[in-house]
Amino acid sequence: MKSGQSRGSGRFGGGPAPVSVPMAVMLATALWGLDRGGMWGDESVTFQVAQRTVPQIWRLLHDVDAVHGLYYLFMHVVLAVHPGEVVLRLPSVCAATATAGLVAALGVRLAGPRVGLWAGVLYAITPMTGHYAQEGRSYALVAAGVAGATLLLLRAVDGTGGRVWWPYGTVLALTCVLHELAVPVLGAHALTLALLRVPGRVWSGWGRAAGAVALLLLPLVWVSQGQSGQVAWLVSPGWDRVERLARNFSPGPAGPVFWGSLLLMAAGLRERRTAAVALPLLLVPPGILMTVSQVRPLYHDRYVLYALAGASLLVAAGAGRVAGALGRVRFEGRRMRAGSRRVRSAVGVTGVLALTVTFLSQLPVHRQDRSAAHRPDNLAVVSALAVSRMRPGDPVLFVPSVGRLAALAYPKGFRRSRDIALRESAPRSATLWGREAAPTELRRRLASVDRVWVVAERSALDPRRSPPDPVERTKLAVLAEGFTVREEHVREERVRDDVLLRLYVRRRPGDTPPREPAEGRPPGASADAQGRALVPGAPPSAPPRALALVAPPASSPRPGQ
């Protein structure tokens, strides 16, 4: 059974508009607010690793981040043009734009131009799509690869001969090498072939292509298994994560838009060919990763961004089915034909209005997402505070060492300071943020200074915490034994004050040991009704001051994953 027999006949029956319009919408949405004025941790990893030499990147991948190796090499070429935040995110913008067009092309092929247009635009206006379209990581590129491979799968099903599978296998292999957790899409495509009841020759061709992809990935999987500590922060997902993913995959995470999307998806299941492609893509990859994560956590919403295309296709198919049903309703004793010009015009206008209302209803979500404060952290603010507060030659200590990403991404802010714990730089040591001095040497270095700036996550400075790394334990012990807090700077509008800048000074005889502020507030800071730190208008001799810094949301991941 060939997809060419579907209503779309495999061609853009409505001209280029069903594909070009979603691409234009996605491009405009992705470019809107692209320059947020600051990179967060994961983006900073991409930024500083991609600017290393190819041999340095290759050395790094032997110990860490092998899963992102191809992406780093690609970004090395991109940032060679111009190393900047906007250029860092442009590949994701282009990939998201291409994905919107590919989703539309899938809809056209499966159910016709109208459904294709709606599917592509729905994908473009979904907040989760816009989020990753503006992030300097590989997830938008992986989504484009999966959408392209799915379209090539349908073309291979319709084709004859073994050569029709080469494009499919090549695109899918590159996509999986770009991020190995795209592999579950093979399970989705297998289920699609089963639902379409394809003949044996199709299974044979697909099996050879899938086998080649699996063999190509074996070395990457073997290396990345030795680096599994990078995802140790992940937890086994429960039903709450299923609900969260469902809301993220909807063009609106709550209210009438969300529930209306669910109803249209249910209606879309009646469109057999579209459902055979969209439903496996929507359910199989998240289902596989969530199931595996019950034993070994590997799941995060961003790892299955590519499955969102299935949701957009199902919603659009359901909307198309509803539109077709309305066209068969009798008006004044006469039945209006579904294909009549009047019905097509009415359906088109209704569709445009529905998509416009959907986008406008989520406009606050889109606007919030384009704020640097909405990301886990804003390293540019850390650097700016360092410029304004640190004196030339001031020592700085990063707790934990991952905090050094602020200095690597924005070195200008720390150019006048001295990284007191650093033993070997990140590029020379083939690590993400450098190697630090041994505990004994670190104690000696800290004993020679009377003041030290600390860039830290607040939770990392909790006196009840005992980190497994002896260097991190030494940092906390020396600060507690010999120093007291003079200043502290945090973001006033924060959601959770995870990163802060503190000035520690040598404790004098008679000074009392510092006490950790109640409920995690900065010393000397009061709180408003929402629990946010307020800046006390006190002179320098008063308790430590609180100023703006960063605002990470809950469950912020570790950089480099």
Coordinates of C-alpha atoms in Angstrom, one line a residue:
M1 CA 0.0 0.0 0.0
K2 CA 1.7 3.2 -1.1
S3 CA 1.4 6.6 0.5
G4 CA 1.0 8.0 -2.9
Q5 CA -2.6 6.7 -2.7
S6 CA -3.3 9.0 0.2
R7 CA -5.0 12.3 -0.3
G8 CA -1.8 14.2 -0.5
S9 CA -0.6 12.0 -3.4
G10 CA 2.9 12.6 -2.1
R11 CA 2.9 16.1 -3.6
F12 CA 2.3 19.6 -2.3
G13 CA -1.1 19.8 -3.9
G14 CA -1.6 23.3 -2.6
G15 CA 1.7 24.5 -4.1
P16 CA 4.7 25.5 -1.9
A17 CA 2.5 27.3 0.7
P18 CA 1.8 24.2 2.9
V19 CA 5.5 23.9 3.5
S20 CA 6.8 27.4 3.2
V21 CA 4.3 29.1 5.5
P22 CA 5.2 26.9 8.5
M23 CA 8.9 27.5 7.8
A24 CA 8.3 31.2 7.8
V25 CA 6.4 31.1 11.0
M26 CA 9.1 29.0 12.7
L27 CA 11.9 31.2 11.4
A28 CA 10.1 34.3 12.7
T29 CA 9.4 32.7 16.1
A30 CA 12.9 31.4 16.5
L31 CA 14.6 34.7 15.6
W32 CA 12.4 36.6 18.0
G33 CA 14.5 37.4 21.0
L34 CA 17.4 35.2 19.9
D35 CA 19.9 37.5 21.6
R36 CA 18.9 37.0 25.2
G37 CA 22.1 38.6 26.5
G38 CA 23.6 35.6 28.2
M39 CA 24.4 31.9 27.8
W40 CA 23.5 29.3 30.3
G41 CA 25.7 26.4 31.4
D42 CA 25.1 23.9 28.6
E43 CA 25.4 26.6 25.9
S44 CA 28.6 27.8 27.5
V45 CA 30.0 24.2 27.2
T46 CA 29.2 24.2 23.5
F47 CA 30.7 27.7 23.1
Q48 CA 34.0 27.0 24.7
V49 CA 34.5 23.4 23.5
A50 CA 33.7 24.3 19.9
Q51 CA 36.4 27.0 19.9
R52 CA 39.1 24.5 20.8
T53 CA 41.3 23.0 18.1
V54 CA 40.1 19.7 16.6
P55 CA 42.9 17.7 18.3
Q56 CA 41.8 19.2 21.7
I57 CA 38.1 18.4 21.0
W58 CA 39.1 14.8 20.1
R59 CA 41.1 14.4 23.3
L60 CA 38.1 15.7 25.3
L61 CA 35.7 13.2 23.8
H62 CA 37.8 10.3 25.1
D63 CA 36.9 11.2 28.6
V64 CA 33.7 13.2 28.5
D65 CA 30.8 14.2 26.2
A66 CA 31.4 11.7 23.5
V67 CA 27.7 11.7 22.8
H68 CA 28.0 15.3 21.6
G69 CA 31.2 14.8 19.6
L70 CA 29.8 15.3 16.1
Y71 CA 27.9 18.4 17.3
Y72 CA 31.0 20.0 18.8
L73 CA 33.0 19.4 15.5
F74 CA 30.1 20.9 13.5
M75 CA 30.0 23.9 15.8
H76 CA 33.7 24.3 15.6
V77 CA 33.2 25.1 11.9
V78 CA 30.2 27.4 12.6
L79 CA 32.0 29.4 15.4
A80 CA 35.0 29.8 13.2
V81 CA 32.9 32.3 11.2
H82 CA 32.2 34.4 14.2
P83 CA 32.2 33.3 17.9
G84 CA 29.1 34.9 19.3
E85 CA 25.9 34.0 21.1
V86 CA 23.6 34.6 18.2
V87 CA 25.8 32.5 15.8
L88 CA 25.9 29.8 18.5
R89 CA 22.1 29.5 18.3
L90 CA 21.7 30.0 14.5
P91 CA 22.1 26.3 13.7
S92 CA 19.2 25.4 16.0
V93 CA 17.1 28.2 14.4
C94 CA 17.8 26.8 11.0
A95 CA 17.2 23.2 12.1
A96 CA 13.8 24.1 13.7
T97 CA 12.8 25.9 10.6
A98 CA 13.6 22.9 8.5
T99 CA 11.8 20.6 10.9
A100 CA 8.6 22.7 10.6
G101 CA 8.8 22.3 6.8
L102 CA 9.4 18.6 7.1
V103 CA 6.5 18.1 9.5
A104 CA 4.3 20.0 7.0
A105 CA 5.7 17.8 4.1
L106 CA 4.8 14.7 6.1
G107 CA 1.3 16.0 6.6
V108 CA 0.9 16.8 2.9
R109 CA 2.1 13.4 1.9
L110 CA -0.2 11.6 4.4
A111 CA -3.4 13.6 4.4
G112 CA -3.2 16.5 2.0
P113 CA -2.0 20.2 1.9
R114 CA -4.5 21.5 4.5
V115 CA -3.4 19.0 7.2
G116 CA 0.2 19.5 6.2
L117 CA 0.0 23.3 6.6
W118 CA -1.8 22.9 10.0
A119 CA 0.7 20.4 11.3
G120 CA 3.7 22.5 10.3
V121 CA 2.3 25.7 11.9
L122 CA 1.3 23.8 15.0
Y123 CA 4.9 22.5 15.4
A124 CA 6.2 26.0 14.9
I125 CA 4.1 27.7 17.5
T126 CA 4.5 25.0 20.2
P127 CA 6.4 26.6 23.1
M128 CA 8.7 23.6 23.5
T129 CA 9.8 24.0 19.9
G130 CA 10.6 27.6 20.3
H131 CA 12.6 26.9 23.5
Y132 CA 15.1 24.5 21.8
A133 CA 15.1 26.5 18.6
Q134 CA 17.0 29.1 20.6
E135 CA 19.4 26.9 22.4
G136 CA 23.0 26.3 21.4
R137 CA 22.7 22.5 21.8
S138 CA 22.0 19.6 19.4
Y139 CA 18.4 18.9 20.2
A140 CA 16.8 20.9 17.4
L141 CA 19.2 19.4 14.9
V142 CA 18.3 15.9 16.0
A143 CA 14.5 16.7 15.6
A144 CA 15.2 17.8 12.0
G145 CA 17.1 14.6 11.3
V146 CA 14.3 12.4 12.7
A147 CA 11.6 14.3 10.7
G148 CA 13.7 14.0 7.5
A149 CA 14.4 10.3 8.1
T150 CA 10.6 9.7 8.6
L151 CA 9.8 11.4 5.3
L152 CA 12.5 9.4 3.6
L153 CA 11.0 6.2 5.2
L154 CA 7.7 6.9 3.5
R155 CA 9.4 7.5 0.2
A156 CA 11.4 4.3 0.5
V157 CA 8.2 2.4 1.2
D158 CA 6.9 3.7 -2.1
G159 CA 10.1 3.1 -4.0
T160 CA 11.6 0.0 -5.6
G161 CA 15.1 -1.4 -5.3
G162 CA 17.7 -1.4 -2.6
R163 CA 19.1 2.1 -3.4
V164 CA 15.9 3.8 -2.1
W165 CA 17.0 2.9 1.5
W166 CA 20.4 4.6 1.3
P167 CA 19.1 8.2 1.9
Y168 CA 17.0 7.0 4.8
G169 CA 19.9 5.0 6.4
T170 CA 22.4 7.9 5.9
V171 CA 20.2 10.6 7.4
L172 CA 19.2 8.4 10.4
A173 CA 22.8 7.4 11.0
L174 CA 24.0 11.0 11.1
T175 CA 21.1 11.9 13.4
C176 CA 21.9 9.1 15.8
V177 CA 25.6 9.9 15.9
L178 CA 24.6 13.5 16.6
H179 CA 22.8 12.2 19.7
E180 CA 22.6 8.5 20.4
L181 CA 19.3 8.8 22.2
A182 CA 17.7 9.3 18.9
V183 CA 18.0 5.5 18.4
P184 CA 14.5 4.7 19.7
V185 CA 13.1 6.2 16.5
L186 CA 14.1 2.9 14.9
G187 CA 11.4 1.3 17.1
A188 CA 8.9 3.9 16.1
H189 CA 9.6 3.3 12.4
A190 CA 9.3 -0.5 12.8
L191 CA 5.9 0.0 14.4
T192 CA 4.9 2.3 11.5
L193 CA 5.8 -0.4 8.9
A194 CA 3.8 -2.9 10.9
L195 CA 0.8 -0.7 11.1
L196 CA 1.0 0.0 7.3
R197 CA 1.3 -3.8 6.6
V198 CA 4.1 -3.3 4.2
P199 CA 5.4 -6.3 2.1
G200 CA 8.4 -8.4 2.9
R201 CA 10.7 -6.6 0.5
V202 CA 10.1 -3.3 2.5
W203 CA 11.0 -5.1 5.8
S204 CA 14.1 -6.4 4.2
G205 CA 15.3 -3.0 3.0
W206 CA 14.5 -1.3 6.2
G207 CA 16.2 -4.1 8.2
R208 CA 19.4 -3.6 6.3
A209 CA 19.4 0.1 6.8
A210 CA 18.5 -0.2 10.5
G211 CA 21.3 -2.8 11.0
A212 CA 23.8 -0.5 9.4
V213 CA 22.8 2.3 11.7
A214 CA 23.1 0.1 14.8
L215 CA 26.6 -1.2 13.7
L216 CA 27.8 2.4 13.1
L217 CA 26.6 3.4 16.6
L218 CA 28.3 0.6 18.5
P219 CA 31.6 2.4 19.1
L220 CA 29.9 5.5 20.2
V221 CA 27.6 3.6 22.6
W222 CA 30.7 1.7 24.0
V223 CA 32.6 4.9 24.7
S224 CA 29.6 6.8 26.1
Q225 CA 28.8 4.0 28.5
G226 CA 32.1 4.8 30.3
Q227 CA 31.0 8.4 30.6
S228 CA 27.6 7.6 32.2
G229 CA 28.4 9.6 35.3
Q230 CA 27.5 12.7 33.3
V231 CA 23.8 11.8 33.6
A232 CA 24.0 10.7 37.2
W233 CA 21.7 13.7 38.0
L234 CA 18.8 12.1 36.2
V235 CA 16.1 10.3 38.1
S236 CA 13.6 7.6 37.2
P237 CA 10.6 9.3 35.6
G238 CA 7.1 8.8 37.2
W239 CA 3.6 9.6 36.0
D240 CA 4.3 13.3 36.7
R241 CA 6.9 13.3 34.0
V242 CA 4.4 11.7 31.6
E243 CA 1.9 14.5 32.3
R244 CA 4.6 17.1 31.9
L245 CA 5.7 15.8 28.5
A246 CA 2.1 15.7 27.3
R247 CA 1.7 19.3 28.2
N248 CA 5.1 20.2 26.6
F249 CA 4.0 18.5 23.4
S250 CA 0.8 20.6 23.2
P251 CA 0.7 24.0 21.6
G252 CA -0.7 25.1 25.0
P253 CA 0.3 23.4 28.2
A254 CA -2.9 24.2 30.0
G255 CA -6.5 25.3 29.6
P256 CA -8.8 25.0 26.5
V257 CA -5.8 24.7 24.1
F258 CA -4.4 21.7 25.9
W259 CA -7.7 19.8 26.2
G260 CA -8.8 20.8 22.7
S261 CA -5.5 19.4 21.4
L262 CA -6.1 16.1 23.2
L263 CA -9.5 15.8 21.7
L264 CA -8.2 16.5 18.2
M265 CA -5.4 13.9 18.7
A266 CA -8.1 11.4 19.5
A267 CA -10.0 12.3 16.4
G268 CA -6.7 12.1 14.4
L269 CA -6.4 8.4 15.3
R270 CA -9.2 7.7 12.9
E271 CA -6.9 8.8 10.0
R272 CA -5.2 5.5 9.6
R273 CA -2.2 6.4 7.5
T274 CA -1.4 9.5 9.5
A275 CA -1.8 7.7 12.8
A276 CA 0.4 4.9 11.6
V277 CA 3.3 7.4 11.3
A278 CA 2.5 9.9 14.0
L279 CA 1.4 7.7 16.9
P280 CA 4.6 5.5 17.0
L281 CA 6.7 8.7 16.6
L282 CA 4.9 10.3 19.5
L283 CA 4.8 7.3 21.9
V284 CA 7.6 4.8 21.2
P285 CA 10.8 6.9 21.8
P286 CA 9.5 8.5 25.1
G287 CA 8.1 5.1 26.1
I288 CA 11.4 3.3 25.5
L289 CA 13.5 5.8 27.4
M290 CA 11.0 6.0 30.3
T291 CA 10.9 2.3 30.6
V292 CA 14.7 1.9 30.5
S293 CA 15.0 4.8 33.0
Q294 CA 13.2 2.7 35.6
V295 CA 16.4 0.7 35.8
R296 CA 19.0 3.2 34.6
P297 CA 17.8 6.8 34.4
L298 CA 18.4 8.2 30.9
Y299 CA 15.2 10.2 30.3
H300 CA 14.8 13.9 29.9
D301 CA 12.2 15.8 27.9
R302 CA 14.7 17.4 25.6
Y303 CA 16.1 14.0 24.6
V304 CA 12.7 13.2 22.9
L305 CA 12.1 16.6 21.4
Y306 CA 11.9 14.9 18.0
A307 CA 8.8 13.0 19.1
L308 CA 6.8 16.3 19.2
A309 CA 6.3 16.1 15.4
G310 CA 4.0 13.1 16.0
A311 CA 1.8 15.2 18.3
S312 CA 1.5 18.0 15.7
L313 CA 0.6 15.6 12.9
L314 CA -2.1 13.9 15.0
V315 CA -3.7 17.2 16.1
A316 CA -3.7 18.5 12.5
A317 CA -5.2 15.2 11.3
G318 CA -7.9 15.4 13.9
A319 CA -8.7 19.0 12.9
G320 CA -8.8 17.9 9.2
R321 CA -11.3 15.2 10.1
V322 CA -13.5 17.6 12.1
A323 CA -13.4 20.0 9.2
G324 CA -14.4 17.3 6.8
A325 CA -17.3 16.3 9.1
L326 CA -18.5 19.8 9.3
G327 CA -18.5 20.0 5.5
R328 CA -21.1 17.2 5.4
V329 CA -23.6 18.9 7.7
R330 CA -26.9 19.9 6.0
F331 CA -27.7 23.6 5.9
E332 CA -31.4 24.5 5.2
G333 CA -32.2 21.0 3.9
R334 CA -29.2 21.0 1.5
R335 CA -25.9 19.3 2.0
M336 CA -22.8 21.4 1.4
R337 CA -20.1 19.3 -0.4
A338 CA -16.9 19.0 1.5
G339 CA -14.9 20.0 -1.5
S340 CA -16.9 23.1 -2.4
R341 CA -15.2 26.4 -2.6
R342 CA -17.4 27.9 0.1
V343 CA -16.6 25.1 2.5
R344 CA -12.9 25.2 1.7
S345 CA -12.9 29.0 2.3
A346 CA -14.7 28.6 5.6
V347 CA -12.4 25.9 6.8
G348 CA -9.3 27.8 5.8
V349 CA -10.4 31.0 7.6
T350 CA -11.4 29.0 10.7
G351 CA -8.0 27.2 10.7
V352 CA -6.1 30.5 10.5
L353 CA -8.1 32.0 13.3
A354 CA -7.7 28.9 15.5
L355 CA -3.9 28.9 15.0
T356 CA -3.7 32.6 15.6
V357 CA -5.8 32.4 18.8
T358 CA -3.7 29.5 20.0
F359 CA -0.4 31.4 19.5
L360 CA -1.7 34.6 21.1
S361 CA -3.0 32.6 24.1
Q362 CA 0.6 31.3 24.6
L363 CA 2.3 34.6 23.9
P364 CA 3.2 35.2 27.6
V365 CA 4.9 31.7 27.7
H366 CA 6.9 32.6 24.5
R367 CA 7.9 36.0 25.9
Q368 CA 9.0 34.5 29.2
D369 CA 11.0 31.9 27.5
R370 CA 13.0 34.6 25.6
S371 CA 14.3 36.0 28.9
A372 CA 17.7 34.9 30.1
A373 CA 16.3 34.6 33.5
H374 CA 14.1 31.7 32.4
R375 CA 17.2 29.5 31.7
P376 CA 18.9 27.6 34.5
D377 CA 21.5 30.3 34.9
N378 CA 22.9 33.4 33.2
L379 CA 26.7 33.3 33.1
A380 CA 26.9 36.8 31.5
V381 CA 25.5 38.3 34.7
V382 CA 28.1 36.5 36.8
S383 CA 30.8 37.9 34.6
A384 CA 29.4 41.4 34.7
L385 CA 29.3 41.3 38.5
A386 CA 32.9 40.1 38.5
V387 CA 33.9 43.1 36.4
S388 CA 32.2 45.6 38.7
R389 CA 33.2 44.0 42.1
M390 CA 36.6 42.4 41.8
R391 CA 39.8 44.3 42.1
P392 CA 42.9 43.5 40.0
G393 CA 44.6 40.4 41.3
D394 CA 41.7 39.3 43.5
P395 CA 41.6 35.5 44.0
V396 CA 38.4 33.7 42.9
L397 CA 37.3 30.3 43.9
F398 CA 34.6 28.3 42.0
V399 CA 32.4 26.0 44.1
P400 CA 32.0 23.5 42.6
S401 CA 34.5 23.6 39.8
V402 CA 31.7 23.6 37.2
G403 CA 31.2 27.2 38.1
R404 CA 34.3 28.0 36.1
L405 CA 32.1 27.9 33.1
A406 CA 31.3 31.5 33.7
A407 CA 34.9 32.4 33.3
L408 CA 35.3 30.2 30.2
A409 CA 32.3 31.6 28.5
Y410 CA 32.9 35.2 29.5
P411 CA 36.6 35.6 30.3
K412 CA 36.4 39.4 30.2
G413 CA 34.8 39.5 33.7
F414 CA 37.5 37.4 35.2
R415 CA 40.5 38.7 33.3
R416 CA 41.7 40.8 36.3
S417 CA 41.2 38.0 38.8
R418 CA 43.3 35.0 39.8
D419 CA 41.8 31.5 39.7
I420 CA 43.3 30.3 42.9
A421 CA 42.4 26.6 42.6
L422 CA 43.2 26.1 39.0
R423 CA 46.1 23.8 38.2
E424 CA 45.6 23.1 34.5
S425 CA 43.3 24.9 32.0
A426 CA 40.3 23.2 30.4
P427 CA 41.8 22.9 26.9
R428 CA 45.2 21.7 28.1
S429 CA 43.7 19.1 30.5
A430 CA 41.1 17.9 28.0
T431 CA 38.3 18.5 30.5
L432 CA 35.2 20.7 30.4
W433 CA 36.3 23.1 33.2
G434 CA 40.0 22.4 34.0
R435 CA 41.9 20.5 36.7
E436 CA 42.3 21.9 40.2
A437 CA 45.1 21.7 42.7
A438 CA 45.2 18.8 45.2
P439 CA 43.8 19.4 48.7
T440 CA 47.1 20.1 50.3
E441 CA 48.2 22.5 47.7
L442 CA 44.8 24.2 47.7
R443 CA 45.0 24.8 51.5
R444 CA 48.5 26.3 51.0
R445 CA 47.2 28.7 48.3
L446 CA 44.2 29.8 50.4
A447 CA 46.3 30.3 53.5
S448 CA 48.2 33.0 51.6
V449 CA 45.2 35.3 50.9
D450 CA 43.1 37.5 53.2
R451 CA 40.1 37.8 50.8
V452 CA 38.7 35.5 48.2
W453 CA 35.7 35.8 45.9
V454 CA 33.5 32.7 45.6
V455 CA 31.3 31.9 42.6
A456 CA 29.0 29.1 43.8
E457 CA 25.7 27.4 43.8
R458 CA 24.0 28.2 47.1
S459 CA 23.4 24.5 47.7
A460 CA 27.1 23.8 47.3
L461 CA 27.8 26.1 50.3
D462 CA 25.4 24.3 52.6
P463 CA 27.5 23.5 55.7
R464 CA 25.6 20.2 56.1
R465 CA 26.8 19.1 52.7
S466 CA 29.8 16.7 52.3
P467 CA 30.7 16.4 48.6
P468 CA 32.4 13.2 47.5
D469 CA 35.3 15.1 45.8
P470 CA 38.1 15.8 48.4
V471 CA 39.0 19.1 46.6
E472 CA 35.4 20.3 47.0
R473 CA 35.4 19.3 50.7
T474 CA 38.7 21.2 51.2
K475 CA 37.2 24.3 49.7
L476 CA 34.3 24.2 52.1
A477 CA 36.4 23.3 55.1
V478 CA 38.9 26.2 54.6
L479 CA 36.2 28.7 54.0
A480 CA 34.4 27.6 57.2
E481 CA 37.6 27.5 59.3
G482 CA 39.3 30.7 58.3
F483 CA 36.9 33.1 56.5
T484 CA 33.7 35.0 57.1
V485 CA 31.3 36.4 54.5
R486 CA 31.6 40.2 53.8
E487 CA 29.4 40.5 50.7
E488 CA 26.9 38.4 48.8
H489 CA 25.2 39.2 45.4
V490 CA 22.1 37.4 44.1
R491 CA 19.4 38.1 41.6
E492 CA 16.4 39.9 43.2
E493 CA 13.9 38.4 40.7
R494 CA 15.2 34.9 40.9
V495 CA 13.0 31.7 40.9
R496 CA 15.7 29.9 42.9
D497 CA 19.0 31.6 43.8
D498 CA 21.2 28.8 42.8
V499 CA 24.3 30.8 41.8
L500 CA 25.8 33.6 43.8
L501 CA 28.9 35.7 44.2
R502 CA 30.3 36.0 47.7
L503 CA 33.3 37.9 49.1
Y504 CA 35.0 36.0 51.9
V505 CA 37.5 37.8 54.2
R506 CA 40.0 36.3 56.7
R507 CA 38.4 36.0 60.1
R508 CA 40.0 38.1 62.8
P509 CA 40.4 37.0 66.4
G510 CA 37.1 37.4 68.2
D511 CA 34.9 37.1 65.1
T512 CA 32.1 34.6 65.4
P513 CA 31.8 31.9 62.8
P514 CA 29.3 32.7 60.0
R515 CA 25.8 31.3 60.2
E516 CA 23.9 30.1 57.2
P517 CA 20.9 32.4 56.7
A518 CA 17.5 31.0 57.5
E519 CA 15.5 29.5 54.6
G520 CA 18.4 29.9 52.2
R521 CA 18.3 33.8 52.2
P522 CA 21.5 35.8 51.8
P523 CA 23.0 37.1 55.0
G524 CA 21.5 40.6 55.8
A525 CA 18.7 40.2 53.2
S526 CA 15.1 40.3 54.1
A527 CA 12.4 38.6 52.0
D528 CA 9.2 39.8 50.4
A529 CA 5.9 37.9 50.3
Q530 CA 7.2 35.6 47.5
G531 CA 10.4 34.8 49.5
R532 CA 12.6 36.8 47.2
A533 CA 15.8 38.4 48.6
L534 CA 15.6 42.2 49.0
V535 CA 18.5 44.6 49.0
P536 CA 18.9 46.2 52.5
G537 CA 19.9 49.8 52.3
A538 CA 22.7 49.4 54.8
P539 CA 26.2 51.0 54.9
P540 CA 29.4 48.9 54.2
S541 CA 29.8 48.1 57.9
A542 CA 26.3 46.5 58.0
P543 CA 25.6 42.8 57.2
P544 CA 26.4 41.5 53.7
R545 CA 24.6 43.1 50.8
A546 CA 22.4 41.3 48.2
L547 CA 22.4 42.3 44.6
A548 CA 21.1 40.8 41.3
L549 CA 22.7 37.7 39.8
V550 CA 21.0 34.6 38.3
A551 CA 17.6 32.8 38.2
P552 CA 17.7 29.1 37.5
P553 CA 14.4 27.1 37.5
A554 CA 14.0 23.9 39.4
S555 CA 15.7 20.7 38.2
S556 CA 18.4 22.5 36.4
P557 CA 20.8 19.9 34.7
R558 CA 24.5 19.8 34.9
P559 CA 26.3 21.4 31.9
G560 CA 27.8 19.2 29.2
Q561 CA 25.1 16.6 29.1

